[in-house]
Amino acid sequence: MAKKFHIETRSEPAVFTLIGISCHIKDYRLSFLLNHELELGFGKLEDFVVTMAATGEPDSFSFYFCRDEDQFNTYYLLSNRGQESLLVTELKQADFLLLVEGPFKKTQLDALLASIKKIQQVLTCFEIKFSTIKNFENLLTDLELHLMNIKKESKIRYISPKK
């Protein structure tokens, strides 16, 4: 009789921290100021396009990405305001969302918030509890699919031979 092997493939869920930033400057200016103040390296990626539930129409939101290899964190800076709508409707006061993926201690969070608040153009920044956002899991899934598409396109461009 054949033996059955069960392999457990559970992995630890990703740890996220979400920060709302209120300011009246353009996305590229905020990413520049965050790069300068936090000593990170945000780079612009393709806009994050989401079909809005309220209107059924797609809207695009600016999207920046940075990986901190020393702290094992990945930072995503998203505009909360598109052409026609808000990405997260529960956060009307936030102009931008800073999503941090990876281990993040309370002391690191406090230092990050203090550093962001030092930027003169930033009105305020605050931690956001995920329980206040209805469709946070859907947002993470859409974000992951967006990143997969970007990686796939960059590999295609990388593999193609130069003429």
mmCIF file of C-alpha atoms in Angstrom:
data_model
loop_
_atom_site.group_PDB
_atom_site.id
_atom_site.type_symbol
_atom_site.label_atom_id
_atom_site.label_comp_id
_atom_site.label_asym_id
_atom_site.label_seq_id
_atom_site.Cartn_x
_atom_site.Cartn_y
_atom_site.Cartn_z
ATOM 1 C CA MET A 1 0.000 0.000 0.000
ATOM 2 C CA ALA A 2 1.320 3.451 -0.938
ATOM 3 C CA LYS A 3 2.229 5.805 1.840
ATOM 4 C CA LYS A 4 0.816 9.307 1.900
ATOM 5 C CA PHE A 5 3.005 12.183 2.918
ATOM 6 C CA HIS A 6 1.513 15.416 4.136
ATOM 7 C CA ILE A 7 3.661 18.469 3.703
ATOM 8 C CA GLU A 8 2.681 21.520 5.639
ATOM 9 C CA THR A 9 3.262 24.618 3.526
ATOM 10 C CA ARG A 10 2.074 27.271 5.905
ATOM 11 C CA SER A 11 4.128 30.380 6.045
ATOM 12 C CA GLU A 12 3.962 33.205 8.493
ATOM 13 C CA PRO A 13 1.637 35.987 7.407
ATOM 14 C CA ALA A 14 3.276 39.197 6.322
ATOM 15 C CA VAL A 15 3.388 41.933 8.920
ATOM 16 C CA PHE A 16 2.168 45.330 7.759
ATOM 17 C CA THR A 17 2.141 48.790 9.272
ATOM 18 C CA LEU A 18 0.014 51.494 7.674
ATOM 19 C CA ILE A 19 0.651 55.226 8.046
ATOM 20 C CA GLY A 20 -1.528 58.033 6.751
ATOM 21 C CA ILE A 21 0.147 61.260 5.631
ATOM 22 C CA SER A 22 -1.692 64.547 5.147
ATOM 23 C CA CYS A 23 0.012 67.166 3.011
ATOM 24 C CA HIS A 24 -0.746 69.372 0.016
ATOM 25 C CA ILE A 25 2.278 68.643 -2.143
ATOM 26 C CA LYS A 26 2.690 66.482 -5.227
ATOM 27 C CA ASP A 27 3.598 62.819 -4.919
ATOM 28 C CA TYR A 28 7.058 63.209 -6.439
ATOM 29 C CA ARG A 29 7.903 66.005 -4.014
ATOM 30 C CA LEU A 30 6.782 63.951 -1.011
ATOM 31 C CA SER A 31 8.837 60.964 -2.153
ATOM 32 C CA PHE A 32 11.873 63.246 -2.548
ATOM 33 C CA LEU A 33 11.397 64.679 0.949
ATOM 34 C CA LEU A 34 10.899 61.209 2.453
ATOM 35 C CA ASN A 35 14.048 60.009 0.696
ATOM 36 C CA HIS A 36 15.955 62.935 2.154
ATOM 37 C CA GLU A 37 14.550 62.762 5.693
ATOM 38 C CA LEU A 38 14.394 58.968 6.108
ATOM 39 C CA GLU A 39 17.444 58.176 3.978
ATOM 40 C CA LEU A 40 15.451 55.793 1.806
ATOM 41 C CA GLY A 41 15.378 55.395 -1.946
ATOM 42 C CA PHE A 42 11.797 55.641 -3.154
ATOM 43 C CA GLY A 43 11.413 55.095 -6.865
ATOM 44 C CA LYS A 44 8.317 55.646 -8.981
ATOM 45 C CA LEU A 45 6.622 52.610 -10.460
ATOM 46 C CA GLU A 46 3.610 52.314 -12.731
ATOM 47 C CA ASP A 47 0.489 53.913 -11.305
ATOM 48 C CA PHE A 48 -1.705 51.630 -9.231
ATOM 49 C CA VAL A 49 -4.968 51.246 -11.182
ATOM 50 C CA VAL A 50 -8.056 50.105 -9.296
ATOM 51 C CA THR A 51 -11.652 49.738 -10.431
ATOM 52 C CA MET A 52 -13.640 51.685 -7.885
ATOM 53 C CA ALA A 53 -16.624 49.879 -6.355
ATOM 54 C CA ALA A 54 -18.777 53.013 -6.124
ATOM 55 C CA THR A 55 -18.508 54.049 -9.780
ATOM 56 C CA GLY A 56 -17.285 50.913 -11.521
ATOM 57 C CA GLU A 57 -14.702 53.056 -13.312
ATOM 58 C CA PRO A 58 -10.930 52.560 -13.067
ATOM 59 C CA ASP A 59 -8.873 55.226 -11.325
ATOM 60 C CA SER A 60 -5.100 55.495 -11.026
ATOM 61 C CA PHE A 61 -3.080 56.307 -7.935
ATOM 62 C CA SER A 62 0.608 57.203 -7.882
ATOM 63 C CA PHE A 63 2.824 54.442 -6.547
ATOM 64 C CA TYR A 64 6.366 54.518 -5.136
ATOM 65 C CA PHE A 65 8.448 51.641 -3.871
ATOM 66 C CA CYS A 66 11.515 51.256 -1.656
ATOM 67 C CA ARG A 67 13.261 48.287 -0.087
ATOM 68 C CA ASP A 68 15.370 48.683 3.063
ATOM 69 C CA GLU A 69 17.704 45.687 3.029
ATOM 70 C CA ASP A 70 19.268 46.572 6.397
ATOM 71 C CA GLN A 71 15.981 46.487 8.321
ATOM 72 C CA PHE A 72 14.265 43.852 6.106
ATOM 73 C CA ASN A 73 11.389 46.226 5.363
ATOM 74 C CA THR A 74 9.644 47.177 2.147
ATOM 75 C CA TYR A 75 7.943 50.565 1.838
ATOM 76 C CA TYR A 76 5.060 51.383 -0.488
ATOM 77 C CA LEU A 77 3.954 54.995 -0.885
ATOM 78 C CA LEU A 78 0.504 55.308 -2.441
ATOM 79 C CA SER A 79 -1.518 58.356 -3.226
ATOM 80 C CA ASN A 80 -4.920 58.134 -1.572
ATOM 81 C CA ARG A 81 -6.390 60.620 -4.051
ATOM 82 C CA GLY A 82 -6.904 59.673 -7.677
ATOM 83 C CA GLN A 83 -8.437 61.690 -10.493
ATOM 84 C CA GLU A 84 -11.998 61.003 -9.405
ATOM 85 C CA SER A 85 -12.000 59.163 -6.091
ATOM 86 C CA LEU A 86 -10.236 58.032 -2.933
ATOM 87 C CA LEU A 87 -8.334 54.749 -2.774
ATOM 88 C CA VAL A 88 -9.425 54.160 0.838
ATOM 89 C CA THR A 89 -12.698 55.993 1.362
ATOM 90 C CA GLU A 90 -12.538 55.637 5.156
ATOM 91 C CA LEU A 91 -9.388 57.810 5.213
ATOM 92 C CA LYS A 92 -10.547 61.110 3.769
ATOM 93 C CA GLN A 93 -7.991 63.052 5.822
ATOM 94 C CA ALA A 94 -5.009 61.107 4.408
ATOM 95 C CA ASP A 95 -3.545 62.305 1.117
ATOM 96 C CA PHE A 96 -0.949 59.506 1.022
ATOM 97 C CA LEU A 97 -0.612 56.034 2.496
ATOM 98 C CA LEU A 98 2.740 54.634 3.559
ATOM 99 C CA LEU A 99 2.553 50.852 3.834
ATOM 100 C CA VAL A 100 5.502 49.168 5.548
ATOM 101 C CA GLU A 101 5.913 45.441 5.074
ATOM 102 C CA GLY A 102 8.155 43.548 7.448
ATOM 103 C CA PRO A 103 9.095 43.505 11.118
ATOM 104 C CA PHE A 104 8.505 46.916 12.645
ATOM 105 C CA LYS A 105 8.800 47.624 16.364
ATOM 106 C CA LYS A 106 6.884 50.292 18.260
ATOM 107 C CA THR A 107 10.085 52.319 18.761
ATOM 108 C CA GLN A 108 10.774 52.198 15.018
ATOM 109 C CA LEU A 109 7.217 53.330 14.286
ATOM 110 C CA ASP A 110 7.495 56.236 16.719
ATOM 111 C CA ALA A 111 10.828 57.288 15.188
ATOM 112 C CA LEU A 112 9.372 57.040 11.671
ATOM 113 C CA LEU A 113 6.335 59.147 12.581
ATOM 114 C CA ALA A 114 8.550 61.758 14.263
ATOM 115 C CA SER A 115 10.816 61.930 11.209
ATOM 116 C CA ILE A 116 7.887 62.350 8.822
ATOM 117 C CA LYS A 117 6.398 65.078 11.022
ATOM 118 C CA LYS A 118 9.711 66.977 10.794
ATOM 119 C CA ILE A 119 9.041 67.619 7.104
ATOM 120 C CA GLN A 120 7.651 71.155 6.902
ATOM 121 C CA GLN A 121 5.165 70.421 4.125
ATOM 122 C CA VAL A 122 3.595 67.514 6.034
ATOM 123 C CA LEU A 123 0.565 68.623 8.043
ATOM 124 C CA THR A 124 0.323 65.401 10.043
ATOM 125 C CA CYS A 125 0.950 61.676 9.906
ATOM 126 C CA PHE A 126 -0.643 58.929 11.942
ATOM 127 C CA GLU A 127 -0.785 55.172 12.298
ATOM 128 C CA ILE A 128 -3.864 53.540 10.839
ATOM 129 C CA LYS A 129 -5.407 50.444 12.369
ATOM 130 C CA PHE A 130 -6.388 47.886 9.751
ATOM 131 C CA SER A 131 -9.701 47.251 11.476
ATOM 132 C CA THR A 132 -10.867 50.733 10.366
ATOM 133 C CA ILE A 133 -10.553 49.792 6.680
ATOM 134 C CA LYS A 134 -13.288 47.579 5.272
ATOM 135 C CA ASN A 135 -11.519 46.107 2.258
ATOM 136 C CA PHE A 136 -7.908 46.096 3.399
ATOM 137 C CA GLU A 137 -7.350 42.473 2.287
ATOM 138 C CA ASN A 138 -8.620 43.343 -1.197
ATOM 139 C CA LEU A 139 -6.264 46.316 -1.337
ATOM 140 C CA LEU A 140 -3.298 44.099 -0.410
ATOM 141 C CA THR A 141 -4.289 41.536 -3.023
ATOM 142 C CA ASP A 142 -4.605 44.198 -5.734
ATOM 143 C CA LEU A 143 -1.261 45.661 -4.698
ATOM 144 C CA GLU A 144 0.410 42.245 -4.871
ATOM 145 C CA LEU A 145 -1.037 41.609 -8.346
ATOM 146 C CA HIS A 146 0.170 45.041 -9.466
ATOM 147 C CA LEU A 147 3.697 44.278 -8.271
ATOM 148 C CA MET A 148 3.633 40.875 -9.989
ATOM 149 C CA ASN A 149 2.649 42.526 -13.270
ATOM 150 C CA ILE A 150 5.456 45.053 -12.920
ATOM 151 C CA LYS A 151 7.988 42.277 -12.227
ATOM 152 C CA LYS A 152 6.719 40.251 -15.168
ATOM 153 C CA GLU A 153 7.005 43.222 -17.529
ATOM 154 C CA SER A 154 10.472 44.109 -16.275
ATOM 155 C CA LYS A 155 11.680 40.520 -16.833
ATOM 156 C CA ILE A 156 10.321 40.576 -20.361
ATOM 157 C CA ARG A 157 12.158 43.824 -21.061
ATOM 158 C CA TYR A 158 15.304 42.483 -19.413
ATOM 159 C CA ILE A 159 15.370 39.240 -21.421
ATOM 160 C CA SER A 160 14.677 40.807 -24.808
ATOM 161 C CA PRO A 161 17.891 41.121 -26.848
ATOM 162 C CA LYS A 162 19.287 44.511 -27.703
ATOM 163 C CA LYS A 163 19.225 45.493 -31.358
#
